[in-house]
Amino acid sequence: MNDIKRMADIKIAVETDDLVPAALELAKQTGLELCKDSKSCSMDNADGDIIISVTEYPESPGYRLELRQAGKGAPGPVAAEFVAGTARHRRLYGGGRNQPLARAIGMKSGVNPRVLDATAGLGKDAFVLASLGCRVDLIERSPIIHVLLENGLQRAATDPATKKIVSERMQLIFADTIQYLKDLNIQRLPDVIYMDPMYPGRTKSALVKKEMRLFKSVIGSDIDADELLHAALNSPVKRVVVKRPRQAPNIGGLEPFTMIQTKNTRYDIYIRH
Ligand SMILES: C[S@@+](CC[C@H](N)C(=O)[O-])C[C@H]1O[C@@H](n2cnc3c(N)ncnc32)[C@H](O)[C@@H]1O
């Protein structure tokens, strides 16, 4: 776990003077230190250090929070983005209710299960499910990932194309899901618990690699994924779906009831009888 950046090593860079109030608010919320802009942050920090940039983004409203590595030649930023880019493309042209993720959580014609996304991350999977009509509670425990996701959801809630999906169907909760499941409110009982914990192994896609490297330096690997799966299976929720790289072993060695496989990914489906 020593590859994880301490919170104190992560700095906030504010890219234009207009955004200073937003950056100050973020510094207050996270306790992180502010430096002027990503260029001066990079000069202060050794290569490989992590910055959250508060920046304008022409394709979506408001300011965008971007996680990036400092230093020359560092890969591009990572953000929670629902209005533009791949999320937009997937919303408009993705595989609909027939795509593997939707089938894995049990979507059928006229059936939109209520989902608890136990490992929200940047909310991509949750947004796909919400775009298809599911109500999703997204739980994230990393304060850094949580602020990025909150920012993505806030921006999407002001865009006419994504407003309804985000404000009516997606609710973000800052918690550790293992604890959250112990106190699960019966009124908010989901039909499905979905989990996609960080996998310690390697992956081939360049985009995933960039995201995963940054994620890993901020939060490490989710070494308690076994405990999370046990907590999910011990809850009163009937269906638990675990996303894994296709070749990865089952979490905790637990045999799923069934699975759905794609080229690189596997959805292990556990049904409680
Ligand atoms: C691989 S990412 C999930 C990516 C996500 N499915 C998406 O589509 O963007 C895993 C995330 O789960 C979070 N996580 C892992 N275990 C958790 C737990 N017990 N409670 C809350 N969040 C957890 C990590 O902090 C990380 O942000």
Short mmCIF file of C-alpha atoms and ligand atoms in Angstrom, two decimals:
data_model
loop_
_atom_site.label_atom_id
_atom_site.label_comp_id
_atom_site.label_asym_id
_atom_site.label_seq_id
_atom_site.Cartn_x
_atom_site.Cartn_y
_atom_site.Cartn_z
CA MET A 1 0.00 0.00 0.00
CA ASN A 2 3.02 2.34 0.08
CA ASP A 3 2.28 3.50 -3.50
CA ILE A 4 -0.70 5.50 -2.14
CA LYS A 5 -0.19 9.25 -2.05
CA ARG A 6 -0.80 10.79 1.32
CA MET A 7 -3.62 13.35 1.13
CA ALA A 8 -1.01 16.00 2.02
CA ASP A 9 0.88 15.21 -1.20
CA ILE A 10 -2.11 16.01 -3.40
CA LYS A 11 -2.46 19.71 -4.26
CA ILE A 12 -5.22 21.80 -5.79
CA ALA A 13 -4.24 23.85 -8.85
CA VAL A 14 -6.51 26.67 -9.97
CA GLU A 15 -6.23 27.41 -13.67
CA THR A 16 -7.91 30.83 -13.97
CA ASP A 17 -8.46 33.67 -11.49
CA ASP A 18 -12.23 33.37 -11.91
CA LEU A 19 -12.08 29.93 -10.37
CA VAL A 20 -10.20 30.92 -7.20
CA PRO A 21 -13.41 30.98 -5.08
CA ALA A 22 -14.30 27.46 -6.27
CA ALA A 23 -10.76 26.26 -5.54
CA LEU A 24 -10.83 27.81 -2.05
CA GLU A 25 -14.13 26.06 -1.36
CA LEU A 26 -12.62 22.76 -2.52
CA ALA A 27 -9.56 23.32 -0.30
CA LYS A 28 -11.89 23.90 2.66
CA GLN A 29 -13.94 20.80 1.85
CA THR A 30 -10.95 18.47 1.38
CA GLY A 31 -8.28 20.03 3.58
CA LEU A 32 -5.90 20.01 0.60
CA GLU A 33 -3.38 22.78 -0.06
CA LEU A 34 -3.87 25.22 -2.93
CA CYS A 35 -1.13 26.11 -5.39
CA LYS A 36 -1.42 28.63 -8.20
CA ASP A 37 -1.91 26.62 -11.41
CA SER A 38 -0.90 23.20 -12.64
CA LYS A 39 2.34 24.56 -14.10
CA SER A 40 3.56 25.97 -10.80
CA CYS A 41 2.20 22.91 -8.96
CA SER A 42 4.33 20.78 -11.29
CA MET A 43 7.40 22.88 -10.54
CA ASP A 44 6.87 22.64 -6.79
CA ASN A 45 6.10 18.95 -6.91
CA ALA A 46 8.30 16.12 -8.04
CA ASP A 47 7.24 14.27 -11.20
CA GLY A 48 4.59 11.75 -10.38
CA ASP A 49 2.88 13.88 -7.72
CA ILE A 50 -0.85 14.32 -8.03
CA ILE A 51 -2.84 17.50 -8.65
CA ILE A 52 -6.55 18.27 -8.73
CA SER A 53 -7.02 21.06 -11.29
CA VAL A 54 -10.00 23.38 -11.02
CA THR A 55 -10.53 24.26 -14.64
CA GLU A 56 -12.97 25.51 -17.25
CA TYR A 57 -14.21 22.94 -19.70
CA PRO A 58 -15.95 24.21 -22.82
CA GLU A 59 -18.06 21.11 -23.37
CA SER A 60 -19.81 21.08 -20.03
CA PRO A 61 -21.20 23.77 -17.72
CA GLY A 62 -19.50 25.04 -14.55
CA TYR A 63 -15.93 24.28 -13.60
CA ARG A 64 -14.47 20.83 -13.93
CA LEU A 65 -12.24 19.02 -11.41
CA GLU A 66 -9.49 17.02 -13.09
CA LEU A 67 -7.10 14.63 -11.43
CA ARG A 68 -3.70 14.59 -13.07
CA GLN A 69 -0.11 13.72 -12.51
CA ALA A 70 2.40 16.55 -12.25
CA GLY A 71 5.48 16.77 -14.41
CA LYS A 72 6.42 16.82 -18.08
CA GLY A 73 4.98 14.09 -20.29
CA ALA A 74 2.39 13.07 -17.67
CA PRO A 75 -0.74 11.49 -19.20
CA GLY A 76 -3.90 13.59 -19.69
CA PRO A 77 -6.34 14.26 -16.84
CA VAL A 78 -9.05 12.05 -15.43
CA ALA A 79 -12.47 13.53 -14.52
CA ALA A 80 -16.02 12.39 -13.82
CA GLU A 81 -17.65 13.41 -17.08
CA PHE A 82 -21.26 12.67 -17.99
CA VAL A 83 -22.12 15.50 -20.37
CA ALA A 84 -19.41 15.11 -23.02
CA GLY A 85 -16.99 12.50 -24.34
CA THR A 86 -17.47 8.75 -24.03
CA ALA A 87 -20.37 9.01 -21.55
CA ARG A 88 -22.33 11.07 -24.08
CA HIS A 89 -21.46 8.70 -26.89
CA ARG A 90 -22.43 5.66 -24.84
CA ARG A 91 -25.70 7.31 -23.76
CA LEU A 92 -26.68 8.05 -27.36
CA TYR A 93 -25.30 5.04 -29.21
CA GLY A 94 -24.50 2.40 -26.52
CA GLY A 95 -26.04 -1.07 -26.53
CA GLY A 96 -29.21 -0.11 -24.61
CA ARG A 97 -30.84 -2.59 -22.28
CA ASN A 98 -29.20 -5.46 -24.09
CA GLN A 99 -25.65 -4.51 -23.15
CA PRO A 100 -23.87 -6.96 -20.81
CA LEU A 101 -23.88 -4.61 -17.79
CA ALA A 102 -27.66 -4.10 -18.09
CA ARG A 103 -28.31 -7.83 -18.49
CA ALA A 104 -26.01 -8.61 -15.56
CA ILE A 105 -27.99 -6.42 -13.17
CA GLY A 106 -31.22 -8.05 -14.40
CA MET A 107 -32.76 -5.36 -16.63
CA LYS A 108 -35.57 -6.70 -18.74
CA SER A 109 -38.23 -4.99 -20.74
CA GLY A 110 -40.27 -2.98 -18.24
CA VAL A 111 -37.97 -3.93 -15.32
CA ASN A 112 -35.57 -1.28 -14.02
CA PRO A 113 -33.97 -2.68 -10.88
CA ARG A 114 -32.95 -0.32 -8.12
CA VAL A 115 -29.17 -0.53 -7.86
CA LEU A 116 -26.67 0.15 -5.10
CA ASP A 117 -23.31 0.81 -6.75
CA ALA A 118 -20.98 -0.24 -3.93
CA THR A 119 -17.80 1.03 -5.63
CA ALA A 120 -18.85 4.19 -7.48
CA GLY A 121 -15.42 5.42 -8.70
CA LEU A 122 -16.00 7.97 -11.46
CA GLY A 123 -19.60 6.82 -11.87
CA LYS A 124 -19.36 5.51 -15.43
CA ASP A 125 -21.19 2.24 -14.87
CA ALA A 126 -23.77 3.94 -12.64
CA PHE A 127 -24.45 6.57 -15.32
CA VAL A 128 -25.02 3.87 -17.95
CA LEU A 129 -27.57 2.17 -15.68
CA ALA A 130 -29.27 5.45 -14.76
CA SER A 131 -29.43 6.45 -18.46
CA LEU A 132 -31.31 3.20 -19.06
CA GLY A 133 -33.84 4.02 -16.33
CA CYS A 134 -32.46 2.52 -13.10
CA ARG A 135 -32.31 4.46 -9.84
CA VAL A 136 -28.78 4.16 -8.52
CA ASP A 137 -27.28 4.95 -5.12
CA LEU A 138 -23.55 5.49 -5.66
CA ILE A 139 -21.26 4.90 -2.70
CA GLU A 140 -17.66 6.08 -2.71
CA ARG A 141 -15.23 6.08 0.21
CA SER A 142 -12.21 7.92 -1.20
CA PRO A 143 -12.58 11.66 -0.42
CA ILE A 144 -10.64 12.56 -3.58
CA ILE A 145 -12.66 10.35 -5.92
CA HIS A 146 -15.84 11.48 -4.14
CA VAL A 147 -15.19 15.20 -4.88
CA LEU A 148 -14.44 14.43 -8.54
CA LEU A 149 -17.65 12.43 -8.84
CA GLU A 150 -19.70 15.04 -7.01
CA ASN A 151 -18.38 17.66 -9.45
CA GLY A 152 -19.28 15.51 -12.49
CA LEU A 153 -22.81 14.94 -11.16
CA GLN A 154 -23.32 18.63 -10.32
CA ARG A 155 -22.32 19.69 -13.85
CA ALA A 156 -24.50 17.01 -15.43
CA ALA A 157 -27.45 18.13 -13.29
CA THR A 158 -27.37 21.53 -15.03
CA ASP A 159 -27.17 20.24 -18.62
CA PRO A 160 -30.55 19.71 -20.33
CA ALA A 161 -29.49 16.37 -21.85
CA THR A 162 -28.40 14.76 -18.57
CA LYS A 163 -30.33 16.72 -15.93
CA LYS A 164 -33.19 14.23 -15.52
CA ILE A 165 -30.92 11.17 -15.41
CA VAL A 166 -28.67 12.63 -12.75
CA SER A 167 -31.05 14.56 -10.54
CA GLU A 168 -33.89 12.04 -10.53
CA ARG A 169 -32.00 8.76 -10.58
CA MET A 170 -28.48 9.13 -9.16
CA GLN A 171 -27.69 9.76 -5.53
CA LEU A 172 -24.11 9.98 -4.28
CA ILE A 173 -23.22 8.88 -0.76
CA PHE A 174 -19.82 9.35 0.86
CA ALA A 175 -19.28 6.18 2.91
CA ASP A 176 -17.54 2.86 3.12
CA THR A 177 -20.03 0.36 1.70
CA ILE A 178 -19.01 -2.37 4.14
CA GLN A 179 -20.21 -0.15 6.99
CA TYR A 180 -23.16 1.23 4.97
CA LEU A 181 -24.50 -2.29 4.37
CA LYS A 182 -24.44 -3.02 8.11
CA ASP A 183 -26.83 -0.10 8.68
CA LEU A 184 -28.81 -0.55 5.44
CA ASN A 185 -32.10 1.32 5.66
CA ILE A 186 -34.93 -1.00 4.71
CA GLN A 187 -36.67 1.95 2.96
CA ARG A 188 -33.74 2.21 0.56
CA LEU A 189 -33.34 -1.52 -0.04
CA PRO A 190 -31.96 -2.02 -3.56
CA ASP A 191 -32.78 -4.95 -5.86
CA VAL A 192 -29.13 -5.34 -6.81
CA ILE A 193 -25.73 -4.57 -5.32
CA TYR A 194 -23.16 -3.91 -8.03
CA MET A 195 -19.43 -3.84 -7.31
CA ASP A 196 -16.36 -3.16 -9.42
CA PRO A 197 -13.42 -3.08 -7.02
CA MET A 198 -9.98 -2.05 -8.17
CA TYR A 199 -8.16 -5.05 -9.49
CA PRO A 200 -4.46 -5.21 -8.61
CA GLY A 201 -3.47 -6.89 -11.88
CA ARG A 202 -2.41 -5.37 -15.21
CA THR A 203 -4.69 -4.28 -18.01
CA LYS A 204 -4.05 -3.81 -21.72
CA SER A 205 -6.16 -0.76 -22.67
CA ALA A 206 -4.17 2.50 -22.67
CA LEU A 207 -7.10 4.59 -21.38
CA VAL A 208 -7.86 2.18 -18.56
CA LYS A 209 -4.15 2.06 -17.76
CA LYS A 210 -3.96 5.85 -17.36
CA GLU A 211 -7.06 5.96 -15.17
CA MET A 212 -6.00 2.95 -13.14
CA ARG A 213 -2.49 4.27 -12.53
CA LEU A 214 -3.88 7.53 -11.17
CA PHE A 215 -6.55 5.73 -9.17
CA LYS A 216 -3.99 3.40 -7.70
CA SER A 217 -1.73 6.22 -6.62
CA VAL A 218 -4.68 7.92 -4.90
CA ILE A 219 -6.49 4.97 -3.33
CA GLY A 220 -4.28 1.88 -3.78
CA SER A 221 -5.90 -1.49 -4.59
CA ASP A 222 -9.20 -2.45 -3.00
CA ILE A 223 -7.64 -5.17 -0.88
CA ASP A 224 -10.83 -5.63 1.17
CA ALA A 225 -12.97 -6.62 -1.84
CA ASP A 226 -13.57 -10.07 -0.22
CA GLU A 227 -15.00 -8.39 2.85
CA LEU A 228 -17.22 -6.18 0.67
CA LEU A 229 -18.58 -9.19 -1.23
CA HIS A 230 -19.31 -11.00 2.03
CA ALA A 231 -21.09 -7.92 3.39
CA ALA A 232 -23.18 -7.75 0.19
CA LEU A 233 -24.04 -11.46 0.30
CA ASN A 234 -25.01 -11.19 3.99
CA SER A 235 -27.36 -8.26 3.30
CA PRO A 236 -31.05 -8.82 2.51
CA VAL A 237 -30.40 -7.94 -1.17
CA LYS A 238 -31.15 -10.78 -3.56
CA ARG A 239 -28.75 -10.16 -6.41
CA VAL A 240 -25.08 -9.19 -6.23
CA VAL A 241 -23.07 -8.51 -9.39
CA VAL A 242 -19.27 -8.31 -9.42
CA LYS A 243 -17.35 -6.89 -12.39
CA ARG A 244 -13.96 -8.53 -12.94
CA PRO A 245 -11.32 -8.65 -15.64
CA ARG A 246 -12.21 -11.71 -17.71
CA GLN A 247 -9.29 -13.86 -16.54
CA ALA A 248 -9.28 -12.76 -12.88
CA PRO A 249 -10.11 -15.27 -10.13
CA ASN A 250 -13.50 -15.01 -8.40
CA ILE A 251 -13.44 -12.71 -5.42
CA GLY A 252 -12.87 -14.72 -2.25
CA GLY A 253 -12.94 -17.89 -4.39
CA LEU A 254 -16.75 -17.73 -4.22
CA GLU A 255 -18.45 -19.50 -7.13
CA PRO A 256 -21.12 -17.29 -8.75
CA PHE A 257 -24.58 -18.59 -9.68
CA THR A 258 -23.95 -17.53 -13.27
CA MET A 259 -21.83 -15.09 -15.28
CA ILE A 260 -21.89 -12.89 -18.37
CA GLN A 261 -18.62 -12.55 -20.26
CA THR A 262 -17.39 -10.04 -22.81
CA LYS A 263 -14.01 -9.84 -24.53
CA ASN A 264 -12.19 -8.36 -21.53
CA THR A 265 -14.73 -8.32 -18.73
CA ARG A 266 -16.75 -10.79 -16.71
CA TYR A 267 -19.84 -10.11 -14.59
CA ASP A 268 -20.15 -12.68 -11.79
CA ILE A 269 -23.77 -12.91 -10.64
CA TYR A 270 -24.62 -14.15 -7.15
CA ILE A 271 -28.25 -14.85 -6.29
CA ARG A 272 -29.39 -15.24 -2.69
CA HIS A 273 -32.16 -17.78 -2.27
C1 LIG B 1 -12.48 0.45 -10.13
S1 LIG B 1 -13.24 1.81 -9.32
C2 LIG B 1 -14.93 1.69 -9.84
C3 LIG B 1 -15.18 2.26 -11.21
C4 LIG B 1 -16.64 2.47 -11.52
N1 LIG B 1 -17.34 1.19 -11.67
C5 LIG B 1 -16.89 3.32 -12.76
O1 LIG B 1 -17.64 2.88 -13.65
O2 LIG B 1 -16.35 4.45 -12.81
C6 LIG B 1 -13.39 1.28 -7.65
C7 LIG B 1 -13.86 2.38 -6.70
O3 LIG B 1 -14.51 1.78 -5.62
C8 LIG B 1 -14.18 2.46 -4.43
N2 LIG B 1 -14.37 1.48 -3.32
C9 LIG B 1 -13.75 0.30 -3.17
N3 LIG B 1 -14.18 -0.33 -2.06
C10 LIG B 1 -15.12 0.49 -1.51
C11 LIG B 1 -15.93 0.40 -0.34
N4 LIG B 1 -15.85 -0.65 0.51
N5 LIG B 1 -16.78 1.41 -0.07
C12 LIG B 1 -16.87 2.48 -0.91
N6 LIG B 1 -16.10 2.64 -2.02
C13 LIG B 1 -15.24 1.65 -2.32
C14 LIG B 1 -12.74 2.88 -4.63
O4 LIG B 1 -12.41 3.98 -3.79
C15 LIG B 1 -12.74 3.24 -6.13
O5 LIG B 1 -13.05 4.59 -6.33
#
